[in-house]
Coordinates of C-alpha atoms and ligand atoms in Angstrom, one line a residue:
X1 CA 1.4 -13.3 21.1
X2 CA 3.6 -10.3 20.6
X3 CA 1.8 -8.2 18.0
X4 CA 4.5 -5.6 17.6
X5 CA 7.5 -7.8 17.4
X6 CA 10.1 -6.7 14.8
X7 CA 9.2 -8.5 11.7
X8 CA 11.7 -11.2 10.6
X9 CA 13.7 -10.5 7.5
X10 CA 12.1 -13.4 5.7
X11 CA 9.2 -12.1 3.5
X12 CA 6.0 -14.1 3.3
X13 CA 4.7 -15.7 0.1
X14 CA 2.2 -13.5 -1.7
X15 CA 0.1 -16.5 -2.4
X16 CA -0.4 -17.1 1.3
X17 CA -1.6 -13.6 2.1
X18 CA -5.1 -13.2 3.5
X19 CA -5.9 -9.8 4.9
X20 CA -9.7 -10.3 4.7
X21 CA -10.3 -13.1 7.2
X22 CA -10.7 -11.5 10.7
X23 CA -9.1 -14.6 12.3
X24 CA -5.8 -13.8 10.6
X25 CA -5.5 -10.8 12.9
X26 CA -6.2 -12.7 16.1
X27 CA -3.5 -15.2 15.6
X28 CA -0.6 -13.6 13.8
X29 CA 1.4 -10.4 13.5
X30 CA 0.6 -8.8 10.1
X31 CA 3.7 -6.6 9.8
X32 CA 5.7 -9.2 7.9
X33 CA 2.8 -9.3 5.4
X34 CA 2.6 -5.6 5.0
X35 CA 6.4 -5.3 4.7
X36 CA 6.3 -8.0 2.0
X37 CA 3.7 -6.0 0.1
X38 CA 5.6 -2.7 0.4
X39 CA 8.7 -4.4 -1.0
X40 CA 7.2 -6.7 -3.6
X41 CA 3.7 -5.5 -4.6
X42 CA 2.9 -2.1 -3.1
X43 CA -0.4 -2.0 -5.0
X44 CA -1.6 -5.6 -5.0
X45 CA -4.9 -7.2 -6.0
X46 CA -6.5 -9.2 -3.1
X47 CA -8.7 -11.6 -5.1
X48 CA -10.7 -12.9 -2.1
X49 CA -13.0 -10.7 -0.1
X50 CA -16.5 -9.2 -0.4
X51 CA -17.1 -11.2 -3.6
X52 CA -15.3 -8.6 -5.7
X53 CA -11.7 -8.5 -4.3
X54 CA -9.9 -5.3 -3.6
X55 CA -6.6 -3.5 -4.0
X56 CA -4.2 -3.5 -1.1
X57 CA -2.1 -0.3 -0.9
X58 CA 0.8 -0.5 1.5
X59 CA 3.3 2.3 0.9
X60 CA 2.9 5.6 2.8
X61 CA 2.8 7.8 -0.4
X62 CA 0.1 5.7 -2.0
X63 CA -2.0 5.5 1.2
X64 CA -1.7 9.2 1.7
X65 CA -3.0 9.8 -1.9
X66 CA -5.9 7.4 -1.4
X67 CA -7.1 9.2 1.8
X68 CA -6.5 12.7 0.5
X69 CA -7.7 12.5 -3.1
X70 CA -11.4 12.3 -2.5
X71 CA -12.2 13.1 -6.1
X72 CA -10.8 9.8 -7.3
X73 CA -11.2 7.7 -4.1
X74 CA -14.6 8.2 -2.7
X75 CA -15.9 7.4 0.9
X76 CA -19.5 7.4 -0.1
X77 CA -20.0 3.7 -0.5
X78 CA -18.0 2.5 2.5
X79 CA -14.7 3.0 4.4
X80 CA -14.1 -0.5 5.8
X81 CA -13.4 -3.9 4.3
X82 CA -16.9 -5.1 5.4
X83 CA -18.3 -2.8 2.8
X84 CA -16.3 -4.2 -0.1
X85 CA -18.6 -5.6 -2.7
X86 CA -21.8 -4.6 -0.9
X87 CA -21.5 -1.0 0.1
X88 CA -22.6 0.6 3.3
X89 CA -26.3 1.2 3.9
X90 CA -25.5 4.6 5.5
X91 CA -23.6 5.7 2.3
X92 CA -24.0 9.4 1.5
X93 CA -25.6 10.2 4.9
X94 CA -22.9 10.5 7.6
X95 CA -19.8 12.6 8.2
X96 CA -17.7 9.5 7.4
X97 CA -19.6 8.3 4.3
X98 CA -19.8 11.6 2.3
X99 CA -17.3 13.3 0.1
X100 CA -16.8 17.1 -0.2
X101 CA -18.8 19.3 -0.6
X102 CA -21.6 17.4 1.1
X103 CA -19.2 16.2 3.8
X104 CA -19.0 19.8 5.2
X105 CA -22.7 19.7 6.2
X106 CA -21.8 17.7 9.4
X107 CA -18.0 18.2 9.5
X108 CA -18.2 22.0 10.0
X109 CA -20.7 22.1 12.8
X110 CA -19.0 19.1 14.5
X111 CA -15.8 21.0 14.6
X112 CA -17.5 23.6 16.7
X113 CA -18.0 21.1 19.5
X114 CA -14.8 19.1 19.1
X115 CA -12.3 21.8 18.0
X116 CA -9.1 22.5 19.8
X117 CA -10.3 25.6 21.7
X118 CA -13.4 23.9 23.1
X119 CA -11.4 20.8 24.1
X120 CA -8.9 23.1 26.0
X121 CA -11.9 24.6 27.9
X122 CA -13.0 21.2 29.0
X123 CA -9.6 19.9 29.8
X124 CA -10.0 19.9 33.6
X125 CA -13.3 18.0 33.3
X126 CA -11.6 15.4 31.1
X127 CA -8.7 15.1 33.6
X128 CA -11.1 14.5 36.5
X129 CA -12.8 11.8 34.5
X130 CA -9.5 10.2 33.6
X131 CA -8.3 10.2 37.2
X132 CA -11.5 8.5 38.2
X133 CA -11.1 6.0 35.4
X134 CA -7.6 4.8 36.5
X135 CA -8.5 4.6 40.2
X136 CA -8.8 0.7 40.1
X137 CA -5.1 0.6 39.0
X138 CA -4.1 1.4 42.6
X139 CA -5.9 -1.8 43.9
X140 CA -3.6 -4.4 42.3
X141 CA -4.1 -6.3 39.1
X142 CA -6.5 -4.8 36.5
X143 CA -7.4 -5.7 33.0
X144 CA -6.2 -2.5 31.3
X145 CA -7.9 -3.3 28.0
X146 CA -11.3 -3.7 29.8
X147 CA -10.7 -0.6 31.9
X148 CA -9.9 1.5 28.8
X149 CA -13.3 0.6 27.1
X150 CA -14.6 3.5 29.1
X151 CA -12.1 6.1 27.9
X152 CA -13.9 6.8 24.6
X153 CA -17.1 7.3 26.5
X154 CA -15.4 9.8 28.8
X155 CA -14.7 11.8 25.6
X156 CA -17.7 11.1 23.3
X157 CA -20.0 11.0 26.4
X158 CA -18.7 14.4 27.5
X159 CA -19.0 16.0 24.1
X160 CA -22.2 14.4 22.9
X161 CA -23.9 15.1 26.2
X162 CA -24.6 11.4 27.0
X163 CA -25.4 10.7 30.6
X164 CA -22.9 8.4 32.3
X165 CA -25.5 5.6 33.0
X166 CA -25.4 4.8 29.3
X167 CA -21.6 4.6 28.9
X168 CA -20.9 1.0 29.7
X169 CA -23.7 -0.3 27.5
X170 CA -22.8 1.9 24.6
X171 CA -19.2 0.8 24.8
X172 CA -20.2 -2.9 24.8
X173 CA -22.6 -2.5 21.8
X174 CA -20.0 -0.4 19.9
X175 CA -17.5 -3.2 20.6
X176 CA -19.9 -5.8 19.1
X177 CA -20.5 -3.6 16.0
X178 CA -16.7 -3.3 15.6
X179 CA -15.8 -6.9 16.0
X180 CA -19.0 -9.1 15.8
X181 CA -16.7 -12.1 15.0
X182 CA -14.8 -11.8 18.3
X183 CA -16.0 -14.2 21.1
X184 CA -15.6 -11.3 23.6
X185 CA -18.5 -9.5 22.0
X186 CA -20.7 -12.5 21.0
X187 CA -24.1 -11.1 22.0
X188 CA -25.9 -13.4 19.5
X189 CA -25.4 -16.9 18.3
X190 CA -23.7 -15.8 15.0
X191 CA -21.7 -12.7 14.1
X192 CA -24.6 -11.5 12.0
X193 CA -27.0 -11.8 14.9
X194 CA -24.6 -10.0 17.2
X195 CA -24.3 -7.2 14.7
X196 CA -28.1 -6.9 14.4
X197 CA -28.6 -6.9 18.1
X198 CA -25.9 -4.4 18.8
X199 CA -27.2 -2.0 16.1
X200 CA -30.7 -2.4 17.5
X201 CA -29.7 -1.5 21.1
X202 CA -27.4 1.4 20.0
X203 CA -30.0 3.0 17.8
X204 CA -32.7 2.6 20.4
X205 CA -30.5 4.4 22.9
X206 CA -29.6 7.2 20.4
X207 CA -33.3 7.6 19.6
X208 CA -34.0 8.2 23.3
X209 CA -31.1 10.6 23.6
X210 CA -32.2 12.6 20.5
X211 CA -35.8 12.8 21.8
X212 CA -34.4 14.2 25.1
X213 CA -32.2 16.7 23.4
X214 CA -35.0 18.0 21.2
X215 CA -36.9 18.8 24.4
X216 CA -33.7 20.1 26.3
X217 CA -31.2 21.5 23.8
X218 CA -27.7 22.1 25.0
X219 CA -24.2 22.9 23.6
X220 CA -23.5 19.2 22.9
X221 CA -22.9 17.5 19.6
X222 CA -26.4 15.8 19.5
X223 CA -28.0 19.2 19.9
X224 CA -25.7 20.6 17.2
X225 CA -26.8 17.7 14.8
X226 CA -30.4 18.5 15.5
X227 CA -29.8 22.1 14.5
X228 CA -28.1 21.3 11.2
X229 CA -29.9 22.6 8.1
X230 CA -29.3 20.8 4.8
X231 CA -28.8 23.9 2.6
X232 CA -26.4 22.0 0.4
X233 CA -29.1 20.0 -1.2
X234 CA -30.9 23.3 -1.9
X235 CA -33.8 22.1 0.3
X236 CA -33.0 24.0 3.5
X237 CA -34.5 21.3 5.7
X238 CA -33.2 20.0 9.1
X239 CA -31.7 16.6 9.1
X240 CA -34.3 13.8 9.7
X241 CA -34.0 11.7 12.8
X242 CA -32.6 8.7 10.9
X243 CA -29.7 10.8 9.6
X244 CA -29.0 12.2 13.1
X245 CA -28.9 8.7 14.5
X246 CA -26.6 7.5 11.8
X247 CA -24.2 10.3 12.6
X248 CA -24.4 9.6 16.3
X249 CA -23.3 6.1 15.4
X250 CA -20.3 7.5 13.3
X251 CA -19.1 9.5 16.3
X252 CA -19.5 6.7 18.8
X253 CA -17.7 4.2 16.6
X254 CA -15.0 6.7 15.7
X255 CA -14.2 7.1 19.4
X256 CA -14.6 3.5 20.4
X257 CA -12.6 1.8 17.6
X258 CA -9.5 3.8 18.4
X259 CA -8.9 5.5 21.7
X260 CA -8.9 2.5 24.1
X261 CA -6.6 0.6 21.8
X262 CA -4.1 3.4 21.5
X263 CA -4.1 3.6 25.3
X264 CA -3.5 -0.2 25.8
X265 CA -1.0 -0.6 23.0
X266 CA 1.0 2.4 24.3
X267 CA 1.1 1.1 27.8
X268 CA 2.2 -2.3 26.5
X269 CA 5.0 -0.6 24.5
X270 CA 6.1 1.1 27.8
X271 CA 5.9 -2.1 29.8
X272 CA 8.3 -3.6 27.2
X273 CA 10.6 -0.6 27.5
X274 CA 10.7 0.4 31.2
X275 CA 13.6 2.8 30.6
X276 CA 11.2 5.2 28.8
X277 CA 8.8 5.4 31.8
X278 CA 11.1 7.4 34.1
X279 CA 11.5 10.2 31.5
X280 CA 7.8 10.5 31.1
X281 CA 7.4 12.0 34.6
X282 CA 8.8 15.3 33.3
X283 CA 6.0 17.8 32.6
X284 CA 5.1 18.0 28.9
X285 CA 6.8 14.7 28.1
X286 CA 3.7 12.8 27.1
X287 CA 3.0 14.7 23.8
X288 CA 5.7 12.8 21.9
X289 CA 4.6 9.5 23.6
X290 CA 1.0 10.0 22.3
X291 CA 2.0 10.6 18.7
X292 CA 4.3 7.6 18.7
X293 CA 1.7 5.6 20.4
X294 CA -0.8 6.4 17.6
X295 CA 1.8 5.6 14.9
X296 CA 2.8 2.4 16.7
X297 CA -0.8 1.2 17.3
X298 CA -2.4 2.4 14.1
X299 CA -5.7 1.5 15.6
X300 CA -7.5 1.4 12.2
X301 CA -5.5 -1.2 10.2
X302 CA -7.0 0.1 7.0
X303 CA -9.2 2.9 5.4
X304 CA -11.2 1.8 2.4
X305 CA -12.3 3.9 -0.6
X306 CA -14.0 3.1 -4.0
X307 CA -12.5 4.5 -7.2
X308 CA -14.9 7.0 -8.8
X309 CA -12.7 7.2 -12.0
X310 CA -10.1 5.2 -13.8
X311 CA -6.7 6.1 -12.4
X312 CA -3.1 5.0 -11.8
X313 CA -1.6 4.3 -8.4
X314 CA 2.0 3.3 -7.8
X315 CA 2.2 2.4 -11.5
X316 CA -0.8 0.1 -11.4
X317 CA -4.1 0.8 -13.2
X318 CA -7.1 1.1 -11.0
X319 CA -10.5 0.9 -12.7
X320 CA -13.5 3.0 -11.8
X321 CA -15.6 1.0 -9.3
X322 CA -12.6 -0.9 -7.8
X323 CA -12.4 -1.1 -4.0
X324 CA -9.1 0.1 -2.5
X325 CA -7.9 -0.6 1.0
X326 CA -5.2 1.8 2.2
X327 CA -3.3 -0.1 4.9
X328 CA -2.4 2.8 7.2
X329 CA -0.8 0.4 9.7
X330 CA 1.6 -0.5 6.9
X331 CA 2.2 3.2 5.9
X332 CA 3.0 4.0 9.5
X333 CA 5.9 1.5 9.3
X334 CA 7.1 2.5 5.9
X335 CA 10.9 2.6 5.9
X336 CA 10.9 5.3 3.2
X337 CA 9.3 7.7 5.6
X338 CA 10.2 6.7 9.1
X339 CA 13.7 6.1 10.3
X340 CA 13.9 2.7 12.2
X341 CA 10.1 2.3 11.9
X342 CA 10.1 -0.7 14.1
X343 CA 11.6 1.3 17.0
X344 CA 9.2 2.8 19.5
X345 CA 10.8 6.3 19.7
X346 CA 8.9 9.0 21.6
X347 CA 11.3 11.7 20.4
X348 CA 10.5 10.9 16.8
X349 CA 10.3 14.2 14.9
X350 CA 8.7 14.8 12.5
X351 CA 6.1 12.0 13.1
X352 CA 3.7 12.5 10.2
X353 CA 1.8 9.2 10.8
X354 CA -1.5 8.5 9.1
X355 CA -3.0 7.2 12.4
X356 CA -5.7 10.0 12.2
X357 CA -6.1 9.5 8.5
X358 CA -5.6 12.5 6.2
X359 CA -7.4 14.9 3.9
X360 CA -11.1 15.9 4.4
X361 CA -11.8 13.0 6.8
X362 CA -8.8 13.6 9.1
X363 CA -10.1 12.6 12.5
X364 CA -12.4 15.2 13.9
X365 CA -11.8 13.7 17.4
X366 CA -8.0 14.3 17.1
X367 CA -7.8 17.3 19.5
X368 CA -9.8 15.5 22.3
X369 CA -8.0 12.2 21.8
X370 CA -4.5 13.8 22.0
X371 CA -5.5 15.7 25.2
X372 CA -7.1 12.7 26.8
X373 CA -4.2 10.3 26.0
X374 CA -1.7 12.8 27.2
X375 CA -3.6 13.3 30.5
X376 CA -3.9 9.5 30.9
X377 CA -0.2 9.0 30.7
X378 CA 0.6 12.0 32.8
X379 CA -1.7 10.7 35.6
X380 CA -0.3 7.1 35.2
X381 CA 3.3 8.1 35.3
X382 CA 2.6 10.5 38.2
X383 CA 1.2 7.8 40.3
X384 CA 3.1 4.7 39.3
X385 CA 6.8 3.9 39.0
X386 CA 6.0 1.4 36.3
X387 CA 3.6 -1.4 35.2
X388 CA 4.2 -5.1 34.5
X389 CA 2.1 -7.6 32.5
X390 CA 0.4 -10.3 34.7
X391 CA -1.4 -12.4 32.1
X392 CA -1.7 -13.2 28.5
X393 CA -2.7 -10.6 25.9
X394 CA -5.8 -11.3 23.9
X395 CA -6.0 -9.5 20.5
X396 CA -9.3 -8.5 18.9
X397 CA -10.5 -10.7 16.0
X398 CA -10.9 -7.9 13.4
X399 CA -9.4 -7.1 10.0
X400 CA -10.3 -3.4 10.7
X401 CA -9.2 -2.6 14.3
X402 CA -5.9 -3.3 16.0
X403 CA -7.6 -4.0 19.3
X404 CA -6.8 -5.6 22.6
X405 CA -9.6 -7.5 24.3
X406 CA -7.6 -8.4 27.5
X407 CA -4.4 -7.1 29.0
X408 CA -3.9 -7.9 32.6
X409 CA -1.4 -5.6 34.3
X410 CA -0.2 -4.5 37.7
X411 CA 1.2 -1.0 38.6
X412 CA 3.9 -0.3 41.1
X413 CA 2.6 2.8 43.1
X414 CA 5.2 5.5 43.6
X415 CA 6.3 6.0 47.2
X416 CA 6.7 9.7 46.5
X417 CA 5.1 11.9 43.8
X418 CA 7.0 12.0 40.6
X419 CA 9.3 15.1 40.2
X420 CA 7.2 18.1 39.4
X421 CA 3.9 16.4 40.2
X422 CA 1.6 16.8 43.1
X423 CA 0.6 13.2 43.2
X424 CA -3.0 14.1 44.0
Ligands
HEM1 C1 -6.5 8.1 19.2 C2 -7.8 8.2 18.9 C3 -8.3 8.2 17.5 C4 -7.7 7.8 16.3 C5 -6.4 7.2 16.1 C6 -8.7 8.1 15.2 C7 -8.5 7.8 13.9 C8 -9.4 8.2 12.9 C9 -9.1 8.0 11.5 C10 -8.0 7.2 10.9 C11 -10.1 8.6 10.8 C12 -10.3 8.7 9.3 C13 -11.4 7.8 8.8 C14 -11.5 7.8 7.2 O1 -10.7 8.5 6.6 O2 -12.3 7.1 6.7 C15 -11.0 9.2 11.8 C16 -12.2 9.9 11.5 C17 -13.1 10.2 12.4 N1 -13.0 10.1 13.8 FE1 -11.4 9.5 14.8 N2 -9.8 8.6 15.8 C18 -9.6 8.8 17.2 C19 -10.5 9.3 18.1 C20 -11.8 9.8 17.8 C21 -12.7 10.2 18.8 C22 -12.5 10.3 20.3 C23 -13.8 10.6 18.1 C24 -15.1 11.1 18.7 C25 -15.2 12.1 19.6 C26 -13.6 10.3 16.7 C27 -14.5 10.5 15.7 C28 -14.2 10.5 14.4 C29 -15.1 10.8 13.3 C30 -16.6 11.3 13.5 C31 -14.4 10.7 12.1 C32 -15.0 10.9 10.7 C33 -14.5 12.3 10.3 C34 -14.8 12.7 8.9 O3 -15.2 11.9 8.2 O4 -14.7 13.9 8.6 N3 -12.3 9.8 16.6 N4 -10.6 8.9 13.0

């Protein structure tokens, strides 16, 4: 299946739209649906889902307002479709599930470990890890989607101070939490059992890591979380262990839901456009590729919020308490904002995609992801003259994440280093 195929001019019937069922995303390209919504019903009531239904917001301007206007559209009760109607048990306790001003409690210290300057200081360590990660590509066929599962751990592991021996397990459990319906992550007999099991394993692992960091503090994110004092509540107390574990979960999921899928989808876009590959060997050429890769992939299909007041959006009345899904994947292909939105254009400028979200929750991992993805494609284009697909793509069964479960590829090694590269 070709997920990024240019959508046909025919629009789909509104009555046939189901953006809640995860299986929809495994078997069909959703761009025709989002395009239909942008044209016919930009703020549309999705009656099925979570028992309550939810608003589907598909135009860029409306999605941007939903993610930026935290006073009207709150993150406190959940930010994904799975929370619609039931809320998220971690609501009000994590960086993701708090609104300003409480949100700053974790956000500000987290920026100290994931900010641009720190990321630059660690850039060589990240490059070394990425080079190690792509080594199997030189041996023939690899499943790039499987290989890239480790990429977020290279980042989150490095910045959270998680020893490498945990990385593969954490990536697997995170995958099961993200897509418990997908057969690739079926750890239990049912999706609910898979989710319980993966949560249990992840939290047991975080508990051990936090215990270790209490005894041996460092400059990593877990140590920073241990040092946070909740002055905002007026109590001046450190975070309790449960809150620290929930925030570890937020960071691990933030990294695992997104980075591997941007890497795989971007390589796929390049395989389909081999003419772009040659130009990428020039130093500095990968920055535009990464931005376009994020816009193109939009790894989080949607960002959910709950209205905390009656309001109007795109001329439609939203009632206090309504759930609202901002389909950023749709916003990132909005014809009103992007010229030729279905063209993969690495020279696109400006490229103000909503792939990292916007407003107070703008991705805290953006600096490290941009660097790592840029390094990844520098190293790939330096070593290989191109890649080809060698087997069928398998898409993740998820209404939340635009993921690839399997993507077999083979690289053609360069006979000589790319111009301007050492080829080391
Ligand atoms: C290309 C890679 C990435 C993309 C496209 C991406 C995308 C996003 C998006 C769309 C949001 C907003 C969520 C919302 O508004 O509800 C977000 C937030 C977040 N991301 Fe990322 N992310 C990426 C990589 C990472 C990495 C590597 C980490 C961890 C090191 C991370 C950690 C987080 C966290 C903790 C938040 C919540 C921030 C807050 O609420 O203030 N992300 N990300």
